[in-house]
mmCIF file of C-alpha atoms in Angstrom:
data_model
loop_
_atom_site.group_PDB
_atom_site.id
_atom_site.type_symbol
_atom_site.label_atom_id
_atom_site.label_comp_id
_atom_site.label_asym_id
_atom_site.label_seq_id
_atom_site.Cartn_x
_atom_site.Cartn_y
_atom_site.Cartn_z
ATOM 1 C CA MET A 12 9.296 35.612 -15.443
ATOM 2 C CA ALA A 13 11.687 38.427 -14.517
ATOM 3 C CA GLU A 14 9.436 41.105 -15.970
ATOM 4 C CA ALA A 15 10.124 43.268 -12.942
ATOM 5 C CA HIS A 16 13.239 45.290 -13.706
ATOM 6 C CA GLU A 17 14.957 44.476 -10.402
ATOM 7 C CA ALA A 18 15.803 40.932 -11.590
ATOM 8 C CA GLY A 19 19.298 41.064 -13.091
ATOM 9 C CA ALA A 20 19.903 37.311 -13.324
ATOM 10 C CA VAL A 21 18.016 34.309 -14.613
ATOM 11 C CA VAL A 22 19.467 30.803 -14.197
ATOM 12 C CA SER A 23 17.712 27.903 -15.878
ATOM 13 C CA PHE A 24 18.296 24.157 -15.976
ATOM 14 C CA CYS A 25 16.910 21.406 -18.214
ATOM 15 C CA GLY A 26 17.046 17.758 -17.158
ATOM 16 C CA ILE A 27 17.116 15.368 -20.119
ATOM 17 C CA ALA A 28 16.398 11.626 -20.137
ATOM 18 C CA ARG A 29 19.569 9.605 -20.642
ATOM 19 C CA GLY A 30 19.742 6.633 -22.976
ATOM 20 C CA THR A 31 21.658 4.475 -20.511
ATOM 21 C CA SER A 32 20.916 3.394 -16.943
ATOM 22 C CA LYS A 33 23.281 3.894 -13.994
ATOM 23 C CA ALA A 34 24.406 0.306 -14.631
ATOM 24 C CA GLY A 35 25.295 1.262 -18.212
ATOM 25 C CA GLU A 36 22.423 -0.609 -19.854
ATOM 26 C CA PRO A 37 20.306 0.859 -22.663
ATOM 27 C CA VAL A 38 17.093 2.631 -21.630
ATOM 28 C CA ALA A 39 14.242 2.586 -24.152
ATOM 29 C CA ALA A 40 11.982 4.945 -22.176
ATOM 30 C CA LEU A 41 11.158 6.365 -18.759
ATOM 31 C CA HIS A 42 7.626 6.174 -17.370
ATOM 32 C CA LEU A 43 6.703 8.669 -14.651
ATOM 33 C CA ASP A 44 3.566 7.868 -12.699
ATOM 34 C CA HIS A 45 2.042 10.758 -10.751
ATOM 35 C CA TYR A 46 -0.812 11.462 -8.331
ATOM 36 C CA PRO A 47 -2.893 14.279 -9.837
ATOM 37 C CA GLY A 48 -3.216 17.028 -7.230
ATOM 38 C CA MET A 49 -0.642 15.731 -4.785
ATOM 39 C CA THR A 50 2.171 15.828 -7.357
ATOM 40 C CA GLU A 51 1.424 19.423 -8.380
ATOM 41 C CA ARG A 52 1.321 20.500 -4.743
ATOM 42 C CA SER A 53 4.698 18.884 -4.087
ATOM 43 C CA LEU A 54 6.191 20.885 -6.980
ATOM 44 C CA GLU A 55 4.598 24.101 -5.700
ATOM 45 C CA GLU A 56 5.877 23.473 -2.181
ATOM 46 C CA ILE A 57 9.433 22.863 -3.449
ATOM 47 C CA ALA A 58 9.321 25.979 -5.656
ATOM 48 C CA GLN A 59 7.978 28.142 -2.815
ATOM 49 C CA ASP A 60 10.604 26.802 -0.434
ATOM 50 C CA GLY A 61 13.377 27.591 -2.935
ATOM 51 C CA ALA A 62 12.055 31.122 -3.474
ATOM 52 C CA THR A 63 11.865 31.822 0.255
ATOM 53 C CA ARG A 64 15.195 30.245 1.139
ATOM 54 C CA PHE A 65 17.226 32.237 -1.402
ATOM 55 C CA GLY A 66 15.074 35.350 -1.620
ATOM 56 C CA VAL A 67 14.762 35.135 -5.396
ATOM 57 C CA ALA A 68 12.204 37.196 -7.269
ATOM 58 C CA ASP A 69 10.575 34.361 -9.198
ATOM 59 C CA ILE A 70 10.799 30.630 -9.807
ATOM 60 C CA LEU A 71 9.403 28.417 -12.546
ATOM 61 C CA VAL A 72 9.270 24.608 -12.352
ATOM 62 C CA ILE A 73 7.901 22.466 -15.188
ATOM 63 C CA HIS A 74 7.959 18.690 -14.796
ATOM 64 C CA ARG A 75 6.724 16.111 -17.273
ATOM 65 C CA CYS A 76 4.989 12.844 -16.482
ATOM 66 C CA GLY A 77 3.992 9.828 -18.544
ATOM 67 C CA THR A 78 6.325 8.253 -21.093
ATOM 68 C CA ILE A 79 9.578 10.066 -21.893
ATOM 69 C CA ALA A 80 12.044 8.923 -24.567
ATOM 70 C CA PRO A 81 15.827 9.282 -24.237
ATOM 71 C CA GLY A 82 16.888 12.754 -25.332
ATOM 72 C CA GLU A 83 13.614 14.366 -24.282
ATOM 73 C CA THR A 84 13.454 16.993 -21.549
ATOM 74 C CA ILE A 85 11.958 15.790 -18.254
ATOM 75 C CA VAL A 86 12.278 18.880 -16.093
ATOM 76 C CA PHE A 87 12.886 22.613 -16.457
ATOM 77 C CA VAL A 88 13.631 24.958 -13.583
ATOM 78 C CA ALA A 89 14.447 28.646 -13.651
ATOM 79 C CA ALA A 90 15.160 31.198 -10.939
ATOM 80 C CA ALA A 91 15.253 34.967 -11.358
ATOM 81 C CA SER A 92 16.956 37.234 -8.828
ATOM 82 C CA ALA A 93 18.577 40.637 -8.468
ATOM 83 C CA HIS A 94 22.099 39.119 -8.608
ATOM 84 C CA ARG A 95 23.370 35.844 -10.024
ATOM 85 C CA ARG A 96 24.487 33.965 -6.884
ATOM 86 C CA ALA A 97 20.992 33.527 -5.438
ATOM 87 C CA ALA A 98 19.631 32.376 -8.800
ATOM 88 C CA PHE A 99 22.387 29.748 -9.235
ATOM 89 C CA LEU A 100 21.865 28.480 -5.682
ATOM 90 C CA ALA A 101 18.085 28.366 -6.026
ATOM 91 C CA ALA A 102 18.213 26.386 -9.285
ATOM 92 C CA ASP A 103 20.703 23.922 -7.764
ATOM 93 C CA TYR A 104 18.555 23.569 -4.624
ATOM 94 C CA LEU A 105 15.350 23.069 -6.611
ATOM 95 C CA MET A 106 16.851 20.189 -8.578
ATOM 96 C CA ASP A 107 18.187 18.456 -5.449
ATOM 97 C CA ARG A 108 14.755 18.700 -3.819
ATOM 98 C CA LEU A 109 12.908 17.571 -6.972
ATOM 99 C CA LYS A 110 15.133 14.503 -7.343
ATOM 100 C CA THR A 111 14.124 13.207 -3.908
ATOM 101 C CA ASP A 112 10.891 14.879 -2.758
ATOM 102 C CA ALA A 113 8.712 15.403 -5.849
ATOM 103 C CA VAL A 114 5.733 13.010 -5.878
ATOM 104 C CA PHE A 115 6.606 10.747 -8.798
ATOM 105 C CA TRP A 116 7.182 7.048 -9.371
ATOM 106 C CA LYS A 117 9.757 6.448 -12.077
ATOM 107 C CA LYS A 118 10.190 3.261 -14.061
ATOM 108 C CA GLU A 119 13.096 2.661 -16.383
ATOM 109 C CA GLN A 120 12.155 0.540 -19.389
ATOM 110 C CA GLY A 121 15.171 -1.408 -20.673
ATOM 111 C CA LEU A 122 15.281 -3.453 -23.845
ATOM 112 C CA ASP A 123 13.981 -6.580 -22.079
ATOM 113 C CA ALA A 124 12.940 -5.690 -18.558
ATOM 114 C CA ALA A 125 11.686 -2.669 -16.631
ATOM 115 C CA ARG A 126 12.607 -1.593 -13.122
ATOM 116 C CA TRP A 127 11.201 0.931 -10.668
ATOM 117 C CA ILE A 128 13.676 3.576 -9.527
ATOM 118 C CA GLU A 129 14.097 5.040 -6.049
ATOM 119 C CA PRO A 130 16.318 7.920 -4.947
ATOM 120 C CA THR A 131 19.951 6.846 -4.541
ATOM 121 C CA GLU A 132 22.117 7.536 -1.514
ATOM 122 C CA GLY A 133 23.833 10.180 -3.671
ATOM 123 C CA ASP A 134 20.481 11.879 -4.327
ATOM 124 C CA ARG A 135 19.767 11.958 -0.584
ATOM 125 C CA GLU A 136 23.233 13.360 0.156
ATOM 126 C CA ASP A 137 22.669 16.058 -2.472
ATOM 127 C CA ARG A 138 19.421 17.072 -0.803
ATOM 128 C CA ASN A 139 20.841 16.892 2.740
ATOM 129 C CA ARG A 140 23.732 19.237 1.987
ATOM 130 C CA TRP A 141 21.174 22.066 2.121
ATOM 131 C CA SER A 142 19.890 21.289 5.616
ATOM 132 C CA MET B 5 -18.218 -0.953 -0.716
ATOM 133 C CA ASN B 6 -18.162 2.588 0.610
ATOM 134 C CA THR B 7 -14.714 3.920 -0.268
ATOM 135 C CA ARG B 8 -12.473 4.058 -3.312
ATOM 136 C CA ILE B 9 -8.749 3.529 -2.765
ATOM 137 C CA LEU B 10 -6.122 4.575 -5.294
ATOM 138 C CA PHE B 11 -2.794 2.975 -6.182
ATOM 139 C CA PHE B 12 0.347 4.545 -7.638
ATOM 140 C CA GLY B 13 3.788 3.434 -8.771
ATOM 141 C CA ARG B 14 4.638 -0.250 -8.601
ATOM 142 C CA LEU B 15 1.360 -0.952 -6.758
ATOM 143 C CA ALA B 16 -0.692 0.478 -9.646
ATOM 144 C CA GLU B 17 1.147 -1.814 -12.029
ATOM 145 C CA GLN B 18 0.195 -4.812 -9.866
ATOM 146 C CA LEU B 19 -3.307 -3.840 -8.728
ATOM 147 C CA GLY B 20 -4.646 -1.359 -11.265
ATOM 148 C CA ARG B 21 -5.400 2.276 -10.493
ATOM 149 C CA GLU B 22 -8.230 1.924 -8.006
ATOM 150 C CA ARG B 23 -10.452 -0.415 -6.074
ATOM 151 C CA GLU B 24 -13.635 -0.141 -4.012
ATOM 152 C CA VAL B 25 -13.325 -1.300 -0.403
ATOM 153 C CA ASP B 26 -15.276 -1.134 2.847
ATOM 154 C CA VAL B 27 -14.037 1.148 5.605
ATOM 155 C CA PRO B 28 -15.846 0.469 8.929
ATOM 156 C CA ASP B 29 -18.718 2.956 9.374
ATOM 157 C CA GLN B 30 -17.311 4.159 12.689
ATOM 158 C CA GLY B 31 -13.875 4.705 11.086
ATOM 159 C CA CYS B 32 -10.608 3.042 12.094
ATOM 160 C CA THR B 33 -6.899 3.726 12.074
ATOM 161 C CA LEU B 34 -4.925 3.434 8.867
ATOM 162 C CA GLY B 35 -3.043 0.498 10.423
ATOM 163 C CA GLU B 36 -6.353 -1.284 11.139
ATOM 164 C CA LEU B 37 -7.508 -0.623 7.588
ATOM 165 C CA ARG B 38 -4.245 -2.081 6.254
ATOM 166 C CA LEU B 39 -4.879 -5.286 8.262
ATOM 167 C CA LEU B 40 -8.476 -5.510 7.005
ATOM 168 C CA LEU B 41 -7.428 -5.017 3.374
ATOM 169 C CA ALA B 42 -4.496 -7.429 3.609
ATOM 170 C CA ASN B 43 -6.957 -10.260 4.390
ATOM 171 C CA ASP B 44 -7.524 -10.253 0.638
ATOM 172 C CA PRO B 45 -4.473 -12.101 -0.763
ATOM 173 C CA ASP B 46 -4.416 -9.664 -3.691
ATOM 174 C CA LEU B 47 -3.850 -6.822 -1.252
ATOM 175 C CA ALA B 48 -1.340 -8.515 1.071
ATOM 176 C CA LEU B 49 1.237 -5.889 0.067
ATOM 177 C CA LEU B 50 -0.794 -3.257 1.929
ATOM 178 C CA ALA B 51 -0.155 -4.913 5.316
ATOM 179 C CA PRO B 52 1.574 -2.757 7.946
ATOM 180 C CA GLY B 53 5.345 -3.018 7.596
ATOM 181 C CA ALA B 54 5.254 -4.364 4.024
ATOM 182 C CA GLY B 55 6.897 -1.178 2.747
ATOM 183 C CA MET B 56 3.999 0.559 1.001
ATOM 184 C CA LEU B 57 3.250 4.185 1.882
ATOM 185 C CA ALA B 58 -0.212 5.703 2.242
ATOM 186 C CA SER B 59 -1.886 9.086 2.006
ATOM 187 C CA LEU B 60 -5.189 10.439 3.311
ATOM 188 C CA ASP B 61 -6.725 13.316 1.369
ATOM 189 C CA GLN B 62 -3.427 13.615 -0.544
ATOM 190 C CA ALA B 63 -1.190 13.996 2.531
ATOM 191 C CA ILE B 64 1.235 11.220 3.536
ATOM 192 C CA ALA B 65 -0.204 9.476 6.611
ATOM 193 C CA GLN B 66 1.145 7.138 9.280
ATOM 194 C CA ASP B 67 -0.608 4.005 10.555
ATOM 195 C CA ASP B 68 -2.041 5.739 13.652
ATOM 196 C CA ALA B 69 -4.005 8.255 11.528
ATOM 197 C CA GLN B 70 -7.823 8.012 11.607
ATOM 198 C CA VAL B 71 -9.604 6.939 8.418
ATOM 199 C CA ARG B 72 -13.290 7.601 7.649
ATOM 200 C CA PRO B 73 -15.499 6.086 4.958
ATOM 201 C CA GLY B 74 -15.406 8.162 1.778
ATOM 202 C CA GLN B 75 -12.036 9.754 2.495
ATOM 203 C CA GLU B 76 -9.498 9.872 -0.352
ATOM 204 C CA ILE B 77 -7.096 7.035 0.482
ATOM 205 C CA ALA B 78 -4.096 6.058 -1.621
ATOM 206 C CA PHE B 79 -1.369 3.435 -1.290
ATOM 207 C CA PHE B 80 1.909 3.543 -3.205
ATOM 208 C CA SER B 81 5.463 2.294 -3.419
ATOM 209 C CA PRO B 82 8.219 4.627 -2.160
ATOM 210 C CA LEU B 83 8.498 7.884 -4.153
ATOM 211 C CA SER B 84 11.241 8.052 -6.758
ATOM 212 C CA GLY B 85 11.498 11.820 -6.974
ATOM 213 C CA GLY B 86 11.598 13.458 -10.372
#
């Protein structure tokens, strides 16, 4: 990334699994189910859209699937651009899109029970502020 | 059985990852296929309007889409995002 000398800014973001749910209960693990092929294409589409929308030089998105323990990284995004503003905006945009539109099914394993997660109203509002 | 259907998310937990089913030789709409499959009590969740999404050849599809035997068909609970 950013090997071309015109990129003067790289912004990166790591998303890390929290040890507590939104309701404040302990989380033992996250399980992310994915659809091989369709999931990768959804990530590529989101990355391409972010690159086009903000005119950044390069974008990298890495997303894990399977079982993820609290404290482990789930997602990494980075955007490289000539100047910092576009890179900050692109990284922010990529995360809002990933949180709602990436093809994953996420299950939060608590100490006793597990529950499947869907995007919250807040997640949808975060995505819609870009439209 | 002429077609393999795939399950993801909460559906995969309930039904396993895949199942062989019969799609009518002449094809049908996705909605018609949902009704056929939902005759099996195990698969009642696939009925139209029961909240499960579907894809054909890895693209999200609505119930009026045409389905052919052998096509890649998947059913899944709503996406969570990453």
